[in-house]
Short mmCIF file of C-alpha atoms in Angstrom, two decimals:
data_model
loop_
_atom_site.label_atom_id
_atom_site.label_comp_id
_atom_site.label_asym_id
_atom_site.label_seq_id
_atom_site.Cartn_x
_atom_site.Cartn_y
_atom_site.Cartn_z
CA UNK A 1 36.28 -72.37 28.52
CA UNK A 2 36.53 -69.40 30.68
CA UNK A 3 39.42 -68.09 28.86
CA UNK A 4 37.05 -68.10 25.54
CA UNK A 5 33.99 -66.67 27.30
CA UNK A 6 36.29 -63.52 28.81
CA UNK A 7 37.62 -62.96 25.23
CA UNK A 8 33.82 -62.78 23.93
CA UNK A 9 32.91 -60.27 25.88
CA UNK A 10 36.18 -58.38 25.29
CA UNK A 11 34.73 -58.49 21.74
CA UNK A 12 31.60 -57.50 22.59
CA UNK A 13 33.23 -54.42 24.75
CA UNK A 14 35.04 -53.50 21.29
CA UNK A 15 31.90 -53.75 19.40
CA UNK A 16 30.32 -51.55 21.15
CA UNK A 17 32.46 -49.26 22.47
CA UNK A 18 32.95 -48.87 18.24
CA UNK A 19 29.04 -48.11 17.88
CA UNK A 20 28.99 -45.48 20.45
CA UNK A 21 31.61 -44.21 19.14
CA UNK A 22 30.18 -44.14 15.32
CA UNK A 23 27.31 -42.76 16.83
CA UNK A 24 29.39 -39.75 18.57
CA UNK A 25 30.61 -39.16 15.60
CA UNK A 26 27.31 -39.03 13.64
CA UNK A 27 25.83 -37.06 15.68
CA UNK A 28 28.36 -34.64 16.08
CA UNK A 29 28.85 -34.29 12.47
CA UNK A 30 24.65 -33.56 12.49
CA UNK A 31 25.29 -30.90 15.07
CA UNK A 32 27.87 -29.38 12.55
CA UNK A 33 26.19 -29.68 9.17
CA UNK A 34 22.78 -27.80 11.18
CA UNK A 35 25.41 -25.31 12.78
CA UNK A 36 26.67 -24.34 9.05
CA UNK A 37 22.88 -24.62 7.25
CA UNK A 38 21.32 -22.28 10.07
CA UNK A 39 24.42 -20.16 9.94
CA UNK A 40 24.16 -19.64 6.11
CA UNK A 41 20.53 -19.15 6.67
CA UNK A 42 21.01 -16.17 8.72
CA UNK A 43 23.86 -14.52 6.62
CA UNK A 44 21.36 -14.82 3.61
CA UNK A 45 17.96 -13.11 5.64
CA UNK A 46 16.75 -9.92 4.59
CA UNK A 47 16.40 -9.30 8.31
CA UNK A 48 20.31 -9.23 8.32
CA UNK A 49 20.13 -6.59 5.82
CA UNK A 50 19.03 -2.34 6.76
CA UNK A 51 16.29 -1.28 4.20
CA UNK A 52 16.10 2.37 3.73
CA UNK A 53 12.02 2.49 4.72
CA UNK A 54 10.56 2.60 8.21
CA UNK A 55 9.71 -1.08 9.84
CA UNK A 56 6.42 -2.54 10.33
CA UNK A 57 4.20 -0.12 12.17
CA UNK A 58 4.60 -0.99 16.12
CA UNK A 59 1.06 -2.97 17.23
CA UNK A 60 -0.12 -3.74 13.78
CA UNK A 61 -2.65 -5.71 14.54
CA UNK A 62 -4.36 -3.88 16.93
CA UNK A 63 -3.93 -0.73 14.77
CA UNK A 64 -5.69 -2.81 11.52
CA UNK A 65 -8.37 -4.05 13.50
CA UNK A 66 -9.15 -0.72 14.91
CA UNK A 67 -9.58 1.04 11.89
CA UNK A 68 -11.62 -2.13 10.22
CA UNK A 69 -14.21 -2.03 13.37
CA UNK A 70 -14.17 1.63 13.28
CA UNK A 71 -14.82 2.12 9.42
CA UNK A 72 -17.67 -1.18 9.50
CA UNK A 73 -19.73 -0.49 13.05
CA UNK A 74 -19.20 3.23 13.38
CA UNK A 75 -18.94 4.97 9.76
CA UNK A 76 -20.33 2.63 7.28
CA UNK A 77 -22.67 0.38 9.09
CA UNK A 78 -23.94 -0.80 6.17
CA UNK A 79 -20.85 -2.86 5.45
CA UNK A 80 -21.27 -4.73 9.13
CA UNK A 81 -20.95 -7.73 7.57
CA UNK A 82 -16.88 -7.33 6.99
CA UNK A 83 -15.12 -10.05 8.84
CA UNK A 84 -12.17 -7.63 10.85
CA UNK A 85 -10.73 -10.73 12.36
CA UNK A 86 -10.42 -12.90 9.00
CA UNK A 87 -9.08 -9.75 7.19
CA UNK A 88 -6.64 -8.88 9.80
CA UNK A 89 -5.54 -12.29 9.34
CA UNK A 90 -5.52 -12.23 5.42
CA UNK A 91 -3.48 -9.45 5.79
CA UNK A 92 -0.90 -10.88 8.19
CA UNK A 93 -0.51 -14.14 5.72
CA UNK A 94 0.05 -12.14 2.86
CA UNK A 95 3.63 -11.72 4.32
CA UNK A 96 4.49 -12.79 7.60
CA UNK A 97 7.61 -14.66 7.22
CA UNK A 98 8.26 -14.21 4.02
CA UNK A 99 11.11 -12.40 2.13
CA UNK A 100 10.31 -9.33 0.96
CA UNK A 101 11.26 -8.38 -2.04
CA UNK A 102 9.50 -11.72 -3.25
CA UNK A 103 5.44 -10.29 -2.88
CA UNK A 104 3.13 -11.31 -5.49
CA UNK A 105 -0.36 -9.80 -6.10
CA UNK A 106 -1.46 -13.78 -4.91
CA UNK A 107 -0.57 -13.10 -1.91
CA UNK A 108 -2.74 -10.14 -1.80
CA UNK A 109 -5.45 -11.64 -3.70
CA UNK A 110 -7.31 -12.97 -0.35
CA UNK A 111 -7.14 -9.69 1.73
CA UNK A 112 -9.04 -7.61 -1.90
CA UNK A 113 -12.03 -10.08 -2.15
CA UNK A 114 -12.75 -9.82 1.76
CA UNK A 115 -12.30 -6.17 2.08
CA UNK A 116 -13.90 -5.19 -1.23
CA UNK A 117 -16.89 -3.04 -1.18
CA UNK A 118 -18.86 -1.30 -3.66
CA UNK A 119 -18.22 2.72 -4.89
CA UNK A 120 -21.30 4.40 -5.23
CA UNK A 121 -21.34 6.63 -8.90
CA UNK A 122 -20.14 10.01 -9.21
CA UNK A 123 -17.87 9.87 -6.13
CA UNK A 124 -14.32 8.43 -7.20
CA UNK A 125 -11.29 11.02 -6.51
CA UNK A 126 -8.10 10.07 -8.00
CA UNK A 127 -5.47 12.17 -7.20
CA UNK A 128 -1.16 12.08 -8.00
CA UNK A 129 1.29 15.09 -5.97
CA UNK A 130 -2.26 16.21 -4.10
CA UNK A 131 -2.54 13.72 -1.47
CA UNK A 132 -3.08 16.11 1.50
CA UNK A 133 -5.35 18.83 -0.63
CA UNK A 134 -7.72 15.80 -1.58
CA UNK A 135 -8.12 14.40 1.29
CA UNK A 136 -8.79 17.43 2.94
CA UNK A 137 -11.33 17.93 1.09
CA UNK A 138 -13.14 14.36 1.12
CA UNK A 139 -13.29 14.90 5.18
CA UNK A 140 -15.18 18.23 4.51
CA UNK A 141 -17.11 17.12 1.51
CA UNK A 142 -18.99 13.68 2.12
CA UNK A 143 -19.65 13.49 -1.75
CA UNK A 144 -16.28 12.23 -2.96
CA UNK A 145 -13.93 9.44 -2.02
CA UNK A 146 -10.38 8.66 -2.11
CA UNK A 147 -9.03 5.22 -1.89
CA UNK A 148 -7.82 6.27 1.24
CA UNK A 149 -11.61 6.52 2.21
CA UNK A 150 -12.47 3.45 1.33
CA UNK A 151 -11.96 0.18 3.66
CA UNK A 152 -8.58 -0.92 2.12
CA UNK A 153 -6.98 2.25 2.45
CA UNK A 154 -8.14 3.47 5.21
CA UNK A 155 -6.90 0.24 7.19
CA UNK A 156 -3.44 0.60 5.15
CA UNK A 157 -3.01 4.76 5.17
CA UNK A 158 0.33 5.38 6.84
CA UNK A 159 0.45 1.73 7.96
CA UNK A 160 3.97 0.19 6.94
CA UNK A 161 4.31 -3.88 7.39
CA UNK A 162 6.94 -6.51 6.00
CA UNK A 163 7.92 -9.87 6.64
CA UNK A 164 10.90 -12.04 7.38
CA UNK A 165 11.76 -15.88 6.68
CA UNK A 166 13.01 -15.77 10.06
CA UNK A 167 11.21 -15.92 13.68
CA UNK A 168 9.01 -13.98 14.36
CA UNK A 169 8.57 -13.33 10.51
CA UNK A 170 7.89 -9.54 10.85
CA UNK A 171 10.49 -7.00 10.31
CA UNK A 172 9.83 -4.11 13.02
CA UNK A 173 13.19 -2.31 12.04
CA UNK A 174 13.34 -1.66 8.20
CA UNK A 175 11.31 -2.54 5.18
CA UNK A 176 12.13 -1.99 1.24
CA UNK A 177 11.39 0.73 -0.58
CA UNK A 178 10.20 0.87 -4.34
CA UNK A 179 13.86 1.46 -5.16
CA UNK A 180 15.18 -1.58 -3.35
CA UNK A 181 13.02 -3.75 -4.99
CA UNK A 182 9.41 -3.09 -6.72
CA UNK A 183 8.01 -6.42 -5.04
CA UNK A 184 8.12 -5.32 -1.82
CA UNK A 185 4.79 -5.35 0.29
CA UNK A 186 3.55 -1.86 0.36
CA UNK A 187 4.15 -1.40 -3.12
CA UNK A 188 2.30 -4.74 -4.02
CA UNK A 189 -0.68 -3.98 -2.03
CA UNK A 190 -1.17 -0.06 -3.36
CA UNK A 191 -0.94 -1.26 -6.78
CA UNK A 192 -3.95 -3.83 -6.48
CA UNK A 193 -5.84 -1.55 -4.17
CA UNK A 194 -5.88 0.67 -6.51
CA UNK A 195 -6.40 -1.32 -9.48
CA UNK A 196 -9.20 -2.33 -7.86
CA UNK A 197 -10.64 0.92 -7.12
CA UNK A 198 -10.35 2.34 -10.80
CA UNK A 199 -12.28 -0.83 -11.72
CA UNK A 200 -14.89 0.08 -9.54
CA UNK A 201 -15.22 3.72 -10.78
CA UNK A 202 -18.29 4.49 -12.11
CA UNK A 203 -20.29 7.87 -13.59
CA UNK A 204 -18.27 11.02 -13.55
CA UNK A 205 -15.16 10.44 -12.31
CA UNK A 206 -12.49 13.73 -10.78
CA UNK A 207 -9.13 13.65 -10.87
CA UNK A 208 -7.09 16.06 -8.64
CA UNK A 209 -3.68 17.42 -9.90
CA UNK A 210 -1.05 19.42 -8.63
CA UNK A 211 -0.23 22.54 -11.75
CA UNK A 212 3.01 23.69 -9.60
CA UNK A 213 4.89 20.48 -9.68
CA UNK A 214 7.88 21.29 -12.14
CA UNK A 215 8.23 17.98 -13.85
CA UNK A 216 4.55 18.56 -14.53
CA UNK A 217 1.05 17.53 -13.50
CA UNK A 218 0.39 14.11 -15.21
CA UNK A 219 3.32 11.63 -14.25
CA UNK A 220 2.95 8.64 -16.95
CA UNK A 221 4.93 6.54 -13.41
CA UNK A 222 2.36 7.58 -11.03
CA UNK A 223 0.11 5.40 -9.52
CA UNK A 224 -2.87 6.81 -11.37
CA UNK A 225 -0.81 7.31 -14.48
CA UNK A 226 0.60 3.88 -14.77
CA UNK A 227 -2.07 2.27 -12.93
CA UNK A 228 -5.57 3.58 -12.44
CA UNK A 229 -5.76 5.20 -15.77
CA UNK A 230 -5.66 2.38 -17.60
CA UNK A 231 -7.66 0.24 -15.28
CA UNK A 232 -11.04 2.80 -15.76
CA UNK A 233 -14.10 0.98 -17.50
CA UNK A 234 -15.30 3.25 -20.69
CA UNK A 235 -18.55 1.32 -20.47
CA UNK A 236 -19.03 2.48 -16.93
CA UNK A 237 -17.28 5.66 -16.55
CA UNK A 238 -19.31 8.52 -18.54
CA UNK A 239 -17.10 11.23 -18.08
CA UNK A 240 -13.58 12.80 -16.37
CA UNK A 241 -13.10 15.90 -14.53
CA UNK A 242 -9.99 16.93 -14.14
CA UNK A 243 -8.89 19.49 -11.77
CA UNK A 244 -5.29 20.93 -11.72
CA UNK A 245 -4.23 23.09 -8.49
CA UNK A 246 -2.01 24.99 -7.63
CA UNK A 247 -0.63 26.19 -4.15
CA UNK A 248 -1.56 28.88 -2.67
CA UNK A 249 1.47 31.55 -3.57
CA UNK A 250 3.49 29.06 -5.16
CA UNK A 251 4.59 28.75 -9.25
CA UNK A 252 1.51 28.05 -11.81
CA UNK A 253 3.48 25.84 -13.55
CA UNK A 254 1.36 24.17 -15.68
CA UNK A 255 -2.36 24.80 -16.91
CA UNK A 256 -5.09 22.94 -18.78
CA UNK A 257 -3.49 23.71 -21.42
CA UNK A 258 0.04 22.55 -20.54
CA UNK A 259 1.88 19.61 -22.18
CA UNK A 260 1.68 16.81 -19.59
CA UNK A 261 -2.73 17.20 -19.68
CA UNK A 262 -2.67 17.89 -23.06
CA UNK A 263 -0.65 14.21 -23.06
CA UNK A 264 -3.09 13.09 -20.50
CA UNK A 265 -6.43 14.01 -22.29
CA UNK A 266 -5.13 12.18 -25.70
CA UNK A 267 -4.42 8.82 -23.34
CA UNK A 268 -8.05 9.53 -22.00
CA UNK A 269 -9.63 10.31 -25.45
CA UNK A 270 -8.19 7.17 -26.54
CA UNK A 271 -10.13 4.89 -24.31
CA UNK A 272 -13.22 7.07 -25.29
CA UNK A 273 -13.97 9.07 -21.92
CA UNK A 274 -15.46 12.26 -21.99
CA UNK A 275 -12.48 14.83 -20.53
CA UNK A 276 -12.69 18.39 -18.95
CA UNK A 277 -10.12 20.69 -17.08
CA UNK A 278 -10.79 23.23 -15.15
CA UNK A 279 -7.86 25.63 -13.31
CA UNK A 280 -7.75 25.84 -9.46
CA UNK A 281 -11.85 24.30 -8.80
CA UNK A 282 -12.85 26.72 -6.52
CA UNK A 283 -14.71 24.53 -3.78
CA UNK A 284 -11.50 23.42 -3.55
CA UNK A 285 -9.16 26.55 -3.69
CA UNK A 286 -11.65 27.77 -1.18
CA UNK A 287 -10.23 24.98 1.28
CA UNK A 288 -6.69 25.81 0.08
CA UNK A 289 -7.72 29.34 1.44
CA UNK A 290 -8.69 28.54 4.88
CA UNK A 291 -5.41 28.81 5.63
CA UNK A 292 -3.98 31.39 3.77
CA UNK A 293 -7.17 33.90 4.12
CA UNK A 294 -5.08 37.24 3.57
CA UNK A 295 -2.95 36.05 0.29
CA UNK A 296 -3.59 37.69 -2.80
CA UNK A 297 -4.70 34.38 -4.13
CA UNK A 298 -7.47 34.33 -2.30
CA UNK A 299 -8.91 38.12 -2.56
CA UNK A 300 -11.07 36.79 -5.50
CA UNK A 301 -14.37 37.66 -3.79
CA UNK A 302 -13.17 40.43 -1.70
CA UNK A 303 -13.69 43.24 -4.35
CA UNK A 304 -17.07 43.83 -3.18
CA UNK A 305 -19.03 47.22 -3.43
CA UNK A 306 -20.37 48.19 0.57
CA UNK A 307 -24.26 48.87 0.79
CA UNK A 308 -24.82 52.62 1.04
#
């Protein structure tokens, strides 16, 4: 009897000295199988890759909110009722950990219904190869506004952000450009901004050009030539002014009359709208002016006759 009850538990020994043993086994092989999973995971992360554009802007959030209090409480109070905090955080779901070459204009959807606002008539500046000129001259006249003046861009001007699948699902070192891959976040969210800002347009509409670019004025890939052009509302736009500058001392490349408005005007009389050009504006040559006072370009009103 004793002899059978020692070679039970010898059995039961063998039994389970086999279990833990299976178990070892199992869950070593589990340690493995997430070693190679996470491992792959990482080789395939567009963190482990160097995009050619600059990394999310340093303190993003704080930099967003910022301009979204400051452009609500302190320049247009009468849009108090913007919600900073849920469009900060629209914003930061839009991408945050997620690859990014793979944005879609959903994602984006959210943060254009909370930080839409209306565009009073007769103020809407489009501009393409003028960026600093026009918004120059929206900071000294109140009358017109860029995207970049309105809440979207303001927030966004500058700003650079993208995401990663992995922790902490920002990417502070690199982001895609346009040329990497079109689907990338900053070229996602300029496109719908300004969608949505030609579709708000309304009255007479300007549209500031740059006449010394050599491949010419009107760029059919633009922003506002692939984009904003077509997205402007005949019924609610009456008419287009364009306005075609050129720099102070440099070429006069194109005019009013030049190919790429004349192409420009016949896209425009297409969809109906009422079109004029007009050569260097001068409110706004005037600015270009301030700081070249003593070129020949800007002697225009100089050739006056002294009192006696």
């Amino acid at each position: 009897m004793p002899f059978r009850q020692g070679s039970a538990r010898t059995r039961q020994r063998t039994v389970l000295l086999v279990g833990v043993v299976v178990l070892l086994a199992a869950l070593l092989l589990a340690v493995v199988l997430a070693s190679v999973l996470t491992h792959g995971k990482q080789e395939v992360s567009p963190k482990m890759l160097k995009w050619k554009d600059r990394g999310t802007t340093k303190n993003l959030q704080e930099v967003i909110l910022g301009r979204c209090y400051n452009y609500v409480m302190a320049r247009y109070p009468e849009l108090g009722d913007k919600d900073c905090l849920k469009i900060w955080e629209s914003l930061k779901h839009a991408f945050i950990y997620k690859n990014p070459c793979n944005i879609t204009s959903e994602d984006y959807q959210p943060l254009m219904e909370l930080a839409s606002h209306p565009i009073p008539c007769n103020k809407s500046l489009f501009w393409s190869k003028t960026s600093d000129l026009a918004h120059r001259y929206t900071k000294s006249n109140q009358n017109f506004l860029t995207l970049e003046d309105t809440l979207l861009g303001y927030m966004a001007d500058r700003v650079s952000w993208c995401g990663d699948p992995s922790a902490p699902g920002i990417n502070y070192e690199s982001c895609p450009k346009r040329s990497e891959c079109e689907s990338n976040p900053s070229s996602v969210f300029w496109k719908m901004a300004s969608k949505m800002f030609a579709e708000a347009a309304c009255g007479v509409i300007q549209v500031m050009l740059n006449g010394s670019v050599e491949a010419g004025a009107f760029r059919s890939s633009s922003i506002f030539g692939s984009i904003e052009i077509f997205n402007l509302n005949p019924n609610k736009v009456s008419a287009v002014h364009i306005w075609l500058m050129h720099d102070i001392g440099g070429p006069q490349t194109e005019s009013c009359s030049g190919h790429s408005i004349r192409r420009l005007t016949s896209i425009l009389e297409q969809r109906n709208f009422k079109i004029t050009c007009e050569d260097n504006y001068r409110p706004v040559q005037l600015l270009q002016c301030v700081h070249n006072p003593d070129h020949t370009d800007c002697r225009l009103c100089t050739n006056t006759t002294a009192a006696p």
